[in-house]
JSON list of N, CA and C in Angstrom, two decimals:
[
{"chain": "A", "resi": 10, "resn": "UNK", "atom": "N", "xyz": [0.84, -1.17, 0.00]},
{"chain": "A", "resi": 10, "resn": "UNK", "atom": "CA", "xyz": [0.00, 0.00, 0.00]},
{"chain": "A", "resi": 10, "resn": "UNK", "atom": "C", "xyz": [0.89, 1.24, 0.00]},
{"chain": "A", "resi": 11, "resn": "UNK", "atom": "N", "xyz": [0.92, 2.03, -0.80]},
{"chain": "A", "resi": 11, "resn": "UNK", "atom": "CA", "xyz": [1.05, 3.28, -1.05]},
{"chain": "A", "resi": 11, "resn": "UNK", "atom": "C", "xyz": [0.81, 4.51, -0.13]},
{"chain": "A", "resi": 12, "resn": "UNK", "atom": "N", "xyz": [1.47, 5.22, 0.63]},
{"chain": "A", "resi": 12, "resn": "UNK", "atom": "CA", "xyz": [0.84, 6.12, 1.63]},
{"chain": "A", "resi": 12, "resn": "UNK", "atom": "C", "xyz": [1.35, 7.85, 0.74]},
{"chain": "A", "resi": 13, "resn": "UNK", "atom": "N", "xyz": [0.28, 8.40, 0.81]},
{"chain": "A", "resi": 13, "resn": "UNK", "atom": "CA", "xyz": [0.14, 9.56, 0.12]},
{"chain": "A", "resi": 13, "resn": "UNK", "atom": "C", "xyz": [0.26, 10.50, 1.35]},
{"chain": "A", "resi": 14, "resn": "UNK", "atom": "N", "xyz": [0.78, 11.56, 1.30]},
{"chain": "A", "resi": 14, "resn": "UNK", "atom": "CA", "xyz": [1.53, 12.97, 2.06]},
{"chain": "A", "resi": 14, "resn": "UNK", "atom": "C", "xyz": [0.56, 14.03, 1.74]},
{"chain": "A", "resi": 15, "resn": "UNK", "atom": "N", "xyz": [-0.06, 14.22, 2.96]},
{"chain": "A", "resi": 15, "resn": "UNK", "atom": "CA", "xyz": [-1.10, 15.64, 2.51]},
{"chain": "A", "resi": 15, "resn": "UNK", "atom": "C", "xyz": [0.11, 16.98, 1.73]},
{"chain": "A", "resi": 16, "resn": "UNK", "atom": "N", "xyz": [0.80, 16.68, 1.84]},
{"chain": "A", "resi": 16, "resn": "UNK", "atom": "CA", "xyz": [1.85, 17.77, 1.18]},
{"chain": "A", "resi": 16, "resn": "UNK", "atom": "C", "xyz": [1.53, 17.87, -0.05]},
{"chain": "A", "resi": 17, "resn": "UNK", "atom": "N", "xyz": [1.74, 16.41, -0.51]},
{"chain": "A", "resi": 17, "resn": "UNK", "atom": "CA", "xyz": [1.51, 16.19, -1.92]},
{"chain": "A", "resi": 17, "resn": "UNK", "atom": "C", "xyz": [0.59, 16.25, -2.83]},
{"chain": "A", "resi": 18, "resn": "UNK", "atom": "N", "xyz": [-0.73, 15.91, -1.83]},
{"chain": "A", "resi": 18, "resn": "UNK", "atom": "CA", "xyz": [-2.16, 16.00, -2.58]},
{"chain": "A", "resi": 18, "resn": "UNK", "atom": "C", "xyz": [-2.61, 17.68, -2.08]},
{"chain": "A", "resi": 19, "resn": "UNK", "atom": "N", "xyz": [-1.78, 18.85, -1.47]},
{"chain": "A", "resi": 19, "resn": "UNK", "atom": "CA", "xyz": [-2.19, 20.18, -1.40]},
{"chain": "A", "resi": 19, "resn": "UNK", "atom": "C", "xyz": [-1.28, 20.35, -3.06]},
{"chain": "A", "resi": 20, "resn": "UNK", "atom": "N", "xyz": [-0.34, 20.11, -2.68]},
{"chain": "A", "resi": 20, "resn": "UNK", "atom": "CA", "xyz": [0.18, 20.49, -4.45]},
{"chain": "A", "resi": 20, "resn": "UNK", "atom": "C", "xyz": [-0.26, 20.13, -5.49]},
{"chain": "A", "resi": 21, "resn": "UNK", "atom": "N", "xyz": [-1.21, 19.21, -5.46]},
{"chain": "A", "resi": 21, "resn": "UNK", "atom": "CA", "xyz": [-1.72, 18.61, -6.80]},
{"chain": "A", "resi": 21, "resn": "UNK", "atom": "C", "xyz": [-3.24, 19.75, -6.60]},
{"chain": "A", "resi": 22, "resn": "UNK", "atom": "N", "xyz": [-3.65, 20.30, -5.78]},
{"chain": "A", "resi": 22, "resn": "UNK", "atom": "CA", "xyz": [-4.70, 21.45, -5.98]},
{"chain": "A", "resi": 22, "resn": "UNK", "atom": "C", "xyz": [-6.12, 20.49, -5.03]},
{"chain": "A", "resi": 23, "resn": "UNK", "atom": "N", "xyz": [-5.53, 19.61, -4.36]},
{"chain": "A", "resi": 23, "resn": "UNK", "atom": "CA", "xyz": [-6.59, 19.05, -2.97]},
{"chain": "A", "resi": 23, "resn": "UNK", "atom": "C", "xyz": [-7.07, 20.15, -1.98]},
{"chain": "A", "resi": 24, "resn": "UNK", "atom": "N", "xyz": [-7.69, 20.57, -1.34]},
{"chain": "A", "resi": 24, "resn": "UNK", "atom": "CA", "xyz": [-8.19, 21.55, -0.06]},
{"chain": "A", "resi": 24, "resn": "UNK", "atom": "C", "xyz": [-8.29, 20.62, 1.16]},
{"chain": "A", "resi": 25, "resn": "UNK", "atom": "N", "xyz": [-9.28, 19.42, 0.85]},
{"chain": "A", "resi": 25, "resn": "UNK", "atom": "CA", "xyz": [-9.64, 19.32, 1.90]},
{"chain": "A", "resi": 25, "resn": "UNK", "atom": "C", "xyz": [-9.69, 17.67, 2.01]},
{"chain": "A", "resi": 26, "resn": "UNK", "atom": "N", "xyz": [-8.94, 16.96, 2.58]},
{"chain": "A", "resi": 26, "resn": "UNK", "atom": "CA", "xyz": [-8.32, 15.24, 2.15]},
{"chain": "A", "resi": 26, "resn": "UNK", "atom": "C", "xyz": [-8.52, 14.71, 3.56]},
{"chain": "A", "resi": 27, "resn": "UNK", "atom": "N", "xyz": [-9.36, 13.57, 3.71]},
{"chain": "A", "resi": 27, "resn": "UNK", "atom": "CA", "xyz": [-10.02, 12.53, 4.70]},
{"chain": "A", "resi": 27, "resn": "UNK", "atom": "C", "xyz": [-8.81, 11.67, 4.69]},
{"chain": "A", "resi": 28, "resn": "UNK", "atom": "N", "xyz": [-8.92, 10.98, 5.52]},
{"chain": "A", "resi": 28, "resn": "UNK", "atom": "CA", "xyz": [-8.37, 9.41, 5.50]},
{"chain": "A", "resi": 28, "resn": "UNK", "atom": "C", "xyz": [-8.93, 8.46, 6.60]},
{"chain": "A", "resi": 29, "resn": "UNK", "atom": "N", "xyz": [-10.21, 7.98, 5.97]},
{"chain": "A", "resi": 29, "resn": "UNK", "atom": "CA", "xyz": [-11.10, 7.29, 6.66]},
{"chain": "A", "resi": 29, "resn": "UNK", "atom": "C", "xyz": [-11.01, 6.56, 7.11]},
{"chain": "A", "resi": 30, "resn": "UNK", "atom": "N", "xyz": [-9.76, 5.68, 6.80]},
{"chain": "A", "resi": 30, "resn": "UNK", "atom": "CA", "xyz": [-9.69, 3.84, 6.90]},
{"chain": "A", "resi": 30, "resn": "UNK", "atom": "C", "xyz": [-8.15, 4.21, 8.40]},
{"chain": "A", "resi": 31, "resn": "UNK", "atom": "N", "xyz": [-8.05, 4.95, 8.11]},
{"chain": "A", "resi": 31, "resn": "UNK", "atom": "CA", "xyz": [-6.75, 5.27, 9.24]},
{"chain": "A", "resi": 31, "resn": "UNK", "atom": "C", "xyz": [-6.98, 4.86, 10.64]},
{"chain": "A", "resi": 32, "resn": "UNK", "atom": "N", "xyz": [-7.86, 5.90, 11.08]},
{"chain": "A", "resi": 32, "resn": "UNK", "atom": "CA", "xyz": [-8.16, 5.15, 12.38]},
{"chain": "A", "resi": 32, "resn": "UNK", "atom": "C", "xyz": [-8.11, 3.71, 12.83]},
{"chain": "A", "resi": 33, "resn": "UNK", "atom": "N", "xyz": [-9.09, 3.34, 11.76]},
{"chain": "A", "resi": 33, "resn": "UNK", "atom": "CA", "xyz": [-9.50, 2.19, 12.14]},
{"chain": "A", "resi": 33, "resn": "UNK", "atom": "C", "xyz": [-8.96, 0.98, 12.03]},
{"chain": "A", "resi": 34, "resn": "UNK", "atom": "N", "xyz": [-7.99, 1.19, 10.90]},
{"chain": "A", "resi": 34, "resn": "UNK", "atom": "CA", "xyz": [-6.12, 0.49, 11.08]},
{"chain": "A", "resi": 34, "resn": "UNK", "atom": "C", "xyz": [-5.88, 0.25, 12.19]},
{"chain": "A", "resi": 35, "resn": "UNK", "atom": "N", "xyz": [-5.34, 1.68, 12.74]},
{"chain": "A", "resi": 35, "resn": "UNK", "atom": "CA", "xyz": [-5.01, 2.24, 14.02]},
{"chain": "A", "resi": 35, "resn": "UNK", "atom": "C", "xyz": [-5.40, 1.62, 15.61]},
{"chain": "A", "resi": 36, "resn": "UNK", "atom": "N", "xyz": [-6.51, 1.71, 15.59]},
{"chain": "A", "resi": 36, "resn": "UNK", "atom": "CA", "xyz": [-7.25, 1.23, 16.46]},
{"chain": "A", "resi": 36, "resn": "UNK", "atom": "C", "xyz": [-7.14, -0.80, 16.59]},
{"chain": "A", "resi": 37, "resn": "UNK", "atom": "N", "xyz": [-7.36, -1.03, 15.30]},
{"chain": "A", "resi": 37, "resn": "UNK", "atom": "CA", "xyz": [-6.85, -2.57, 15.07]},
{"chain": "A", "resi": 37, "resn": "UNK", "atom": "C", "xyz": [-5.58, -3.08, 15.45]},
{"chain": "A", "resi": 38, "resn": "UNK", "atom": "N", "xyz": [-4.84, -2.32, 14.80]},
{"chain": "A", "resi": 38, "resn": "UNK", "atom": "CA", "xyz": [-3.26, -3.13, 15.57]},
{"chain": "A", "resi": 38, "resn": "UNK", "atom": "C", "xyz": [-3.24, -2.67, 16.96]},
{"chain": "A", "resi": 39, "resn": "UNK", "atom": "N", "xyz": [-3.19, -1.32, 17.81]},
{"chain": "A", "resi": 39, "resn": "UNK", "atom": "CA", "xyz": [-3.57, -0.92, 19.26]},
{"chain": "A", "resi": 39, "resn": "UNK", "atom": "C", "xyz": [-4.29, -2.40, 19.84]},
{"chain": "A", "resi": 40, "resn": "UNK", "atom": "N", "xyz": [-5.34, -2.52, 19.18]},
{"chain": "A", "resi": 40, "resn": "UNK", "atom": "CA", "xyz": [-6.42, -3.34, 19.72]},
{"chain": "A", "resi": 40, "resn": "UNK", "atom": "C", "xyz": [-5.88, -4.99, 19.95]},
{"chain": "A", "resi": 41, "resn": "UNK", "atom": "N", "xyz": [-4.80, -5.30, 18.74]},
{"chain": "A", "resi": 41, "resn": "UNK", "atom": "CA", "xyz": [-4.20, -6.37, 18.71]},
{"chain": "A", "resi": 41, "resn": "UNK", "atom": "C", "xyz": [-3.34, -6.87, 19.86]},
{"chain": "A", "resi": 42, "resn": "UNK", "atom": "N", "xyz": [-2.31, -5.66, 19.83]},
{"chain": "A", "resi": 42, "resn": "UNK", "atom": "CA", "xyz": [-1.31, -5.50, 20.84]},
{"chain": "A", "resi": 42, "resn": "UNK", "atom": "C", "xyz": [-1.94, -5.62, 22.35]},
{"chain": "A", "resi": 43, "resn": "UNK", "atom": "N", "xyz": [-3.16, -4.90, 22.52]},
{"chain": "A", "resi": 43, "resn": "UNK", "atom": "CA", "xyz": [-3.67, -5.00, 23.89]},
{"chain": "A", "resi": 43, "resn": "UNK", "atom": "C", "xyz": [-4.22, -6.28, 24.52]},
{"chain": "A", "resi": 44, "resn": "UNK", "atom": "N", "xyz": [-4.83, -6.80, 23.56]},
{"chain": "A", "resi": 44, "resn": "UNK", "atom": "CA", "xyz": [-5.84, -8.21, 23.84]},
{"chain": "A", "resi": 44, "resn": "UNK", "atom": "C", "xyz": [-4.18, -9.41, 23.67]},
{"chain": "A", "resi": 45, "resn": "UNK", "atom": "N", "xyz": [-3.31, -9.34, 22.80]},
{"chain": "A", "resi": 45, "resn": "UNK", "atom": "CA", "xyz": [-1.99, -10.10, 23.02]},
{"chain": "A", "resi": 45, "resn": "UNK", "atom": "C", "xyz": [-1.08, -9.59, 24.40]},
{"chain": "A", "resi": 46, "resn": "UNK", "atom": "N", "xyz": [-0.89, -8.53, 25.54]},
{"chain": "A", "resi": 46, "resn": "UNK", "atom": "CA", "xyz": [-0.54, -8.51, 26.12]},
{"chain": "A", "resi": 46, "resn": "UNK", "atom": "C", "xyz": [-1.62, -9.28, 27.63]},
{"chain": "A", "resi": 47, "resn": "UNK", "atom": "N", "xyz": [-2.77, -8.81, 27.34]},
{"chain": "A", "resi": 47, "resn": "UNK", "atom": "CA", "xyz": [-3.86, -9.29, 28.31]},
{"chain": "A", "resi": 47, "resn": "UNK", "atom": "C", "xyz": [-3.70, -10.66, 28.28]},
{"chain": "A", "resi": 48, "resn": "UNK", "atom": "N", "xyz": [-3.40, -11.81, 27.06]},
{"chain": "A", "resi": 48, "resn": "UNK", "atom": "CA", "xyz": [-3.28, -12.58, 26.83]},
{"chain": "A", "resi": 48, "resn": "UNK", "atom": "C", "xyz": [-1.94, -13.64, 27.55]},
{"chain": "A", "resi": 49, "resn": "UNK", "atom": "N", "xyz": [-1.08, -12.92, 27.47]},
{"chain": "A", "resi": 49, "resn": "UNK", "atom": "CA", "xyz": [0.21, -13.64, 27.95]},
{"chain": "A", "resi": 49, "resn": "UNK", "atom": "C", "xyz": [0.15, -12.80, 29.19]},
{"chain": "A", "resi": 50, "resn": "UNK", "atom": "N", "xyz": [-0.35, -11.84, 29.56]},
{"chain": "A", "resi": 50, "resn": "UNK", "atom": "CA", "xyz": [0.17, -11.43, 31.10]},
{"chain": "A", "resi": 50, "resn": "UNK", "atom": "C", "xyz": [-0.88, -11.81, 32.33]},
{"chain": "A", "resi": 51, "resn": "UNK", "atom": "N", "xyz": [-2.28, -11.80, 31.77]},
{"chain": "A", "resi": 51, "resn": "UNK", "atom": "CA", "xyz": [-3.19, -12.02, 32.63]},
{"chain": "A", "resi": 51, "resn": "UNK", "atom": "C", "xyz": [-3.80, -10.74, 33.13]},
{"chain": "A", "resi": 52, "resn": "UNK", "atom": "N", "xyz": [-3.29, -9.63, 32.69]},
{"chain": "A", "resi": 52, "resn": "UNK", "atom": "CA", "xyz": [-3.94, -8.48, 33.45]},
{"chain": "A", "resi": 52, "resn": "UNK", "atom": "C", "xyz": [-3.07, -7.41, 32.64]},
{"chain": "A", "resi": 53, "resn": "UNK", "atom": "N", "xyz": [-3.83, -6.31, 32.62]},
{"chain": "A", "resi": 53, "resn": "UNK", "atom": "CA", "xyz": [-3.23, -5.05, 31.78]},
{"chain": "A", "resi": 53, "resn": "UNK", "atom": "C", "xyz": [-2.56, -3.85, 32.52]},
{"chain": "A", "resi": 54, "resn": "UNK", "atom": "N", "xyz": [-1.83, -4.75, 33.84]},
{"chain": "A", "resi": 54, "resn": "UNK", "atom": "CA", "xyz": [-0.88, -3.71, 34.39]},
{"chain": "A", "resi": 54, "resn": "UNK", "atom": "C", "xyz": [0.15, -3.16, 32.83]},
{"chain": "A", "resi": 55, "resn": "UNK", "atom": "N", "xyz": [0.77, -4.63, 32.20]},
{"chain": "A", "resi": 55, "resn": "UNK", "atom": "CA", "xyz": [1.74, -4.18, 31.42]},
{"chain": "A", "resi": 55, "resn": "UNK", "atom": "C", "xyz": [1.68, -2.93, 30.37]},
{"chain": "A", "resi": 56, "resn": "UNK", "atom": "N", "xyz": [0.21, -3.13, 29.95]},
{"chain": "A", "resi": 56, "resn": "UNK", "atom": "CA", "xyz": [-0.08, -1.98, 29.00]},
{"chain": "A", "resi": 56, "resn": "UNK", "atom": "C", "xyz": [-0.87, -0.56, 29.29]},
{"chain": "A", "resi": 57, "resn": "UNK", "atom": "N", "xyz": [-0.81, -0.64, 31.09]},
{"chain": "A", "resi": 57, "resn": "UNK", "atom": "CA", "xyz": [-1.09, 0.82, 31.26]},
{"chain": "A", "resi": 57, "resn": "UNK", "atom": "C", "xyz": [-0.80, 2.07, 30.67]},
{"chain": "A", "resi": 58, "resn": "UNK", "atom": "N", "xyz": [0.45, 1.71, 30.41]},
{"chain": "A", "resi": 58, "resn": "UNK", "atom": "CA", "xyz": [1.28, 3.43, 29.57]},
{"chain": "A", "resi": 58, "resn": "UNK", "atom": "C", "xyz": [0.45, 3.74, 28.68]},
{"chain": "A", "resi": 59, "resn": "UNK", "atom": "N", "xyz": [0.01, 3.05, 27.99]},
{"chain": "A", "resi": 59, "resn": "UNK", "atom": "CA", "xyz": [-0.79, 3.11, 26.84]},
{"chain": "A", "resi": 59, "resn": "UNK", "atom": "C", "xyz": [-1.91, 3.37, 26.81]},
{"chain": "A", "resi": 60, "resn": "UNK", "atom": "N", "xyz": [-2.91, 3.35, 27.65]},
{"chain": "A", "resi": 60, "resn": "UNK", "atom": "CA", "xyz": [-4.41, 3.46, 28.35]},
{"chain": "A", "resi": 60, "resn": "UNK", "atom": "C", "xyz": [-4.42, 4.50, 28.55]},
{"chain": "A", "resi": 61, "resn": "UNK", "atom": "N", "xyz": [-5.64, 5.27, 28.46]},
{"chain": "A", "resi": 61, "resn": "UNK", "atom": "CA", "xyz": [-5.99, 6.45, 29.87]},
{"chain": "A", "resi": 61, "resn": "UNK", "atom": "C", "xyz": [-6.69, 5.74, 31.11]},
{"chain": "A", "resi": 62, "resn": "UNK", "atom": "N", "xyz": [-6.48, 6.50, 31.78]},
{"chain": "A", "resi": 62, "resn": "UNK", "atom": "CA", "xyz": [-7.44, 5.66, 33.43]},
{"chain": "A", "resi": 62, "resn": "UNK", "atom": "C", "xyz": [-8.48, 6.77, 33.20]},
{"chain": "A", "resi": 63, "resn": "UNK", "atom": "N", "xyz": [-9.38, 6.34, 34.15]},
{"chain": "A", "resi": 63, "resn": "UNK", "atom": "CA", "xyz": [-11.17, 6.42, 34.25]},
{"chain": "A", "resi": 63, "resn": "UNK", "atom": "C", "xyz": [-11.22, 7.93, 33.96]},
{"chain": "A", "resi": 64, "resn": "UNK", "atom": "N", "xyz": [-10.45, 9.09, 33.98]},
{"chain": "A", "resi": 64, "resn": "UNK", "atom": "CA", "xyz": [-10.29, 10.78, 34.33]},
{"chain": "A", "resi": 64, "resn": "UNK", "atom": "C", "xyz": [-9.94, 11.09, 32.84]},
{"chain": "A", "resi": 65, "resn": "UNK", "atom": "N", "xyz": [-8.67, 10.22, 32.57]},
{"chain": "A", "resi": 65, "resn": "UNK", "atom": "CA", "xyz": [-8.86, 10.51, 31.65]},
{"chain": "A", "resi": 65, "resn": "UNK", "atom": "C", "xyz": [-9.55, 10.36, 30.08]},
{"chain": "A", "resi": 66, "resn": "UNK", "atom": "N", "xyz": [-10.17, 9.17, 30.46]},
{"chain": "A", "resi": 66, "resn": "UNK", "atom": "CA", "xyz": [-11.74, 8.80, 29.31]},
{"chain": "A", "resi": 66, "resn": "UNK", "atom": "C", "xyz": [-12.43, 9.63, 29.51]},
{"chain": "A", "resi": 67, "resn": "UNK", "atom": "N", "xyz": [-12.71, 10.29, 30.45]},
{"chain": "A", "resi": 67, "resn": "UNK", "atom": "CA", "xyz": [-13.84, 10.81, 30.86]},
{"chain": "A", "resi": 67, "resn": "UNK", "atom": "C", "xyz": [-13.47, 12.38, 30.24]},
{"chain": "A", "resi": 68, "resn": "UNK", "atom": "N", "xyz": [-12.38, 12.88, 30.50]},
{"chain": "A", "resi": 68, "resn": "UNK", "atom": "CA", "xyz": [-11.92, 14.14, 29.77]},
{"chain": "A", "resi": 68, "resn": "UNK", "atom": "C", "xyz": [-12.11, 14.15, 28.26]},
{"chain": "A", "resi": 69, "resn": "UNK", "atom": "N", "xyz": [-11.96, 12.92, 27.49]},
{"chain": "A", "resi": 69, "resn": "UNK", "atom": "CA", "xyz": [-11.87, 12.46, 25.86]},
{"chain": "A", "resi": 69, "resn": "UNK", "atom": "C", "xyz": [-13.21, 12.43, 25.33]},
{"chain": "A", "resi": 70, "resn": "UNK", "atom": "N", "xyz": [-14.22, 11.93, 26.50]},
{"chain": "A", "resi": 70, "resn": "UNK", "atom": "CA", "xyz": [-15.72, 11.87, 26.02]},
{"chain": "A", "resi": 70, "resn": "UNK", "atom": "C", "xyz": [-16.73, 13.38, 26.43]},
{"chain": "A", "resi": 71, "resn": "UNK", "atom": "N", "xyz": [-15.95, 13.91, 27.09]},
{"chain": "A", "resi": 71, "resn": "UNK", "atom": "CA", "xyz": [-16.57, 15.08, 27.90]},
{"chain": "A", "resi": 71, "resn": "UNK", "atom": "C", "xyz": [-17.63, 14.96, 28.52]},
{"chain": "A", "resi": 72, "resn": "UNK", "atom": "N", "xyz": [-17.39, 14.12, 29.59]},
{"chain": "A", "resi": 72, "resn": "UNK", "atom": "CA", "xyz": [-18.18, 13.87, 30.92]},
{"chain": "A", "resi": 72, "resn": "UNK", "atom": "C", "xyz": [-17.88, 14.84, 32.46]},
{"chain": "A", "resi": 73, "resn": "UNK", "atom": "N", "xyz": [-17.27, 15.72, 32.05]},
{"chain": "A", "resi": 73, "resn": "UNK", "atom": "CA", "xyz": [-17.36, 17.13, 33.29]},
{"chain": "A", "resi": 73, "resn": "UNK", "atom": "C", "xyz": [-18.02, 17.89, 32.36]},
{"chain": "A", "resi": 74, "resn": "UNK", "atom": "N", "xyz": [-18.02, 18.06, 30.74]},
{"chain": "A", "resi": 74, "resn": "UNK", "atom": "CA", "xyz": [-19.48, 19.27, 31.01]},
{"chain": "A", "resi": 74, "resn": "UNK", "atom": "C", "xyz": [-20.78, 18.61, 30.59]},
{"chain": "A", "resi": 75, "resn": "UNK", "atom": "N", "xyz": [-20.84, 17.42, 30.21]},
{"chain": "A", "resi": 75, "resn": "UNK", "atom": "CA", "xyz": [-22.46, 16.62, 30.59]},
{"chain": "A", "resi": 75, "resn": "UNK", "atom": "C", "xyz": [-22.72, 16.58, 31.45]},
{"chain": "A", "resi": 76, "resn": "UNK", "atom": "N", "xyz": [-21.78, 16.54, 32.85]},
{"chain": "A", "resi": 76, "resn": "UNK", "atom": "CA", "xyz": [-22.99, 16.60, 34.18]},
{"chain": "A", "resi": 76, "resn": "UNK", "atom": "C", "xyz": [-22.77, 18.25, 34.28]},
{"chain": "A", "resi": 77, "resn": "UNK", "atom": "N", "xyz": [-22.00, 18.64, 33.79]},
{"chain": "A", "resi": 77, "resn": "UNK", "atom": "CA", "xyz": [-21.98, 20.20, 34.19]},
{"chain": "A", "resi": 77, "resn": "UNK", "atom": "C", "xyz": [-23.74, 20.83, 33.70]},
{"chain": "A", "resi": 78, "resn": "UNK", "atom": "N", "xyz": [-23.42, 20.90, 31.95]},
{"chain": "A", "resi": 78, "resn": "UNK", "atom": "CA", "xyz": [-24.91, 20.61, 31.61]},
{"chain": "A", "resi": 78, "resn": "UNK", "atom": "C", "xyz": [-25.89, 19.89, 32.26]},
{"chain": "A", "resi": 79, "resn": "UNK", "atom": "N", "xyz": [-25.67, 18.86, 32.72]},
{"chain": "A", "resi": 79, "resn": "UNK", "atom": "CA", "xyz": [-27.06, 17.94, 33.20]},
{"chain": "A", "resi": 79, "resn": "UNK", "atom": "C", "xyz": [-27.60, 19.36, 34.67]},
{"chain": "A", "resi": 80, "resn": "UNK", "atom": "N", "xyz": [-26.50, 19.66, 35.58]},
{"chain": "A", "resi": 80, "resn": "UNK", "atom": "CA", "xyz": [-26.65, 20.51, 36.88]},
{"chain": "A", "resi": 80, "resn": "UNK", "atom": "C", "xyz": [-27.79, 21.21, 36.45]},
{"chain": "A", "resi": 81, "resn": "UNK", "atom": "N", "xyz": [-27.60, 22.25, 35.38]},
{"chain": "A", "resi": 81, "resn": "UNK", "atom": "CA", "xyz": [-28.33, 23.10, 34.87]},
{"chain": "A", "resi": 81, "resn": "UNK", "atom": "C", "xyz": [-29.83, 23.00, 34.66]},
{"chain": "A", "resi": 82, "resn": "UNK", "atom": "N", "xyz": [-30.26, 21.23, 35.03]},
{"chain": "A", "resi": 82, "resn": "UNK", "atom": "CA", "xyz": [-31.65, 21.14, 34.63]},
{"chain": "A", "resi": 82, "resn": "UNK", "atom": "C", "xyz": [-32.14, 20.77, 35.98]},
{"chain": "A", "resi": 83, "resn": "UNK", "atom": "N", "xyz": [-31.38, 20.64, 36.90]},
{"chain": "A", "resi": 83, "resn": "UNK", "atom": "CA", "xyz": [-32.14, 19.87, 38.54]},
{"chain": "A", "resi": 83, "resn": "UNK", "atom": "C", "xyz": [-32.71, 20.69, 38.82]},
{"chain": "A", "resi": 84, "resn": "UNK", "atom": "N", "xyz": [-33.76, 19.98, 40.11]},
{"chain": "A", "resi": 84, "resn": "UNK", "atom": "CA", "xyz": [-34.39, 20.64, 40.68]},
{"chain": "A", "resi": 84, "resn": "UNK", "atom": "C", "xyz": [-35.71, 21.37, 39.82]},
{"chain": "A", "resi": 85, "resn": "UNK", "atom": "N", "xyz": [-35.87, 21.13, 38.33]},
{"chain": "A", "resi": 85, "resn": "UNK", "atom": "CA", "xyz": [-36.87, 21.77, 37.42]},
{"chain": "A", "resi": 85, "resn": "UNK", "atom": "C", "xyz": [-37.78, 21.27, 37.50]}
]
């Protein structure tokens, strides 16, 4: 597979260039590596570095301003 350089497709007269399938590459080998360490170790101390813990999912999904928002409706 061929990997193309947004450099290259702005010079050819591109604006505005997706790369849809990336992530989800991405996420696949991540995903590989994690379930093969869980696998031989028994537990995902080894691949903490790699994780966020519970604060920081919660920062990525924005769950301090959904309950922030949610506050705003109590008591109605």
């Amino acid at each position: 597979m061929a990997f193309v350089l947004l450099a290259e497709l702005e010079a050819i007269g591109f604006a505005l260039v997706i790369f849809p399938g990336g992530i989800v590459r991405a996420l696949a080998h991540h995903a590989a590596g994690y379930y093969a360490s869980l696998a031989s170790n028994g537990t995902t101390e080894p691949f903490r570095n790699q994780m966020l813990d519970f604060d920081g999912l919660n920062r990525v999904i924005g769950t301090p301003e959904m309950v922030a928002l949610g506050k705003q409706y109590e008591g109605q």
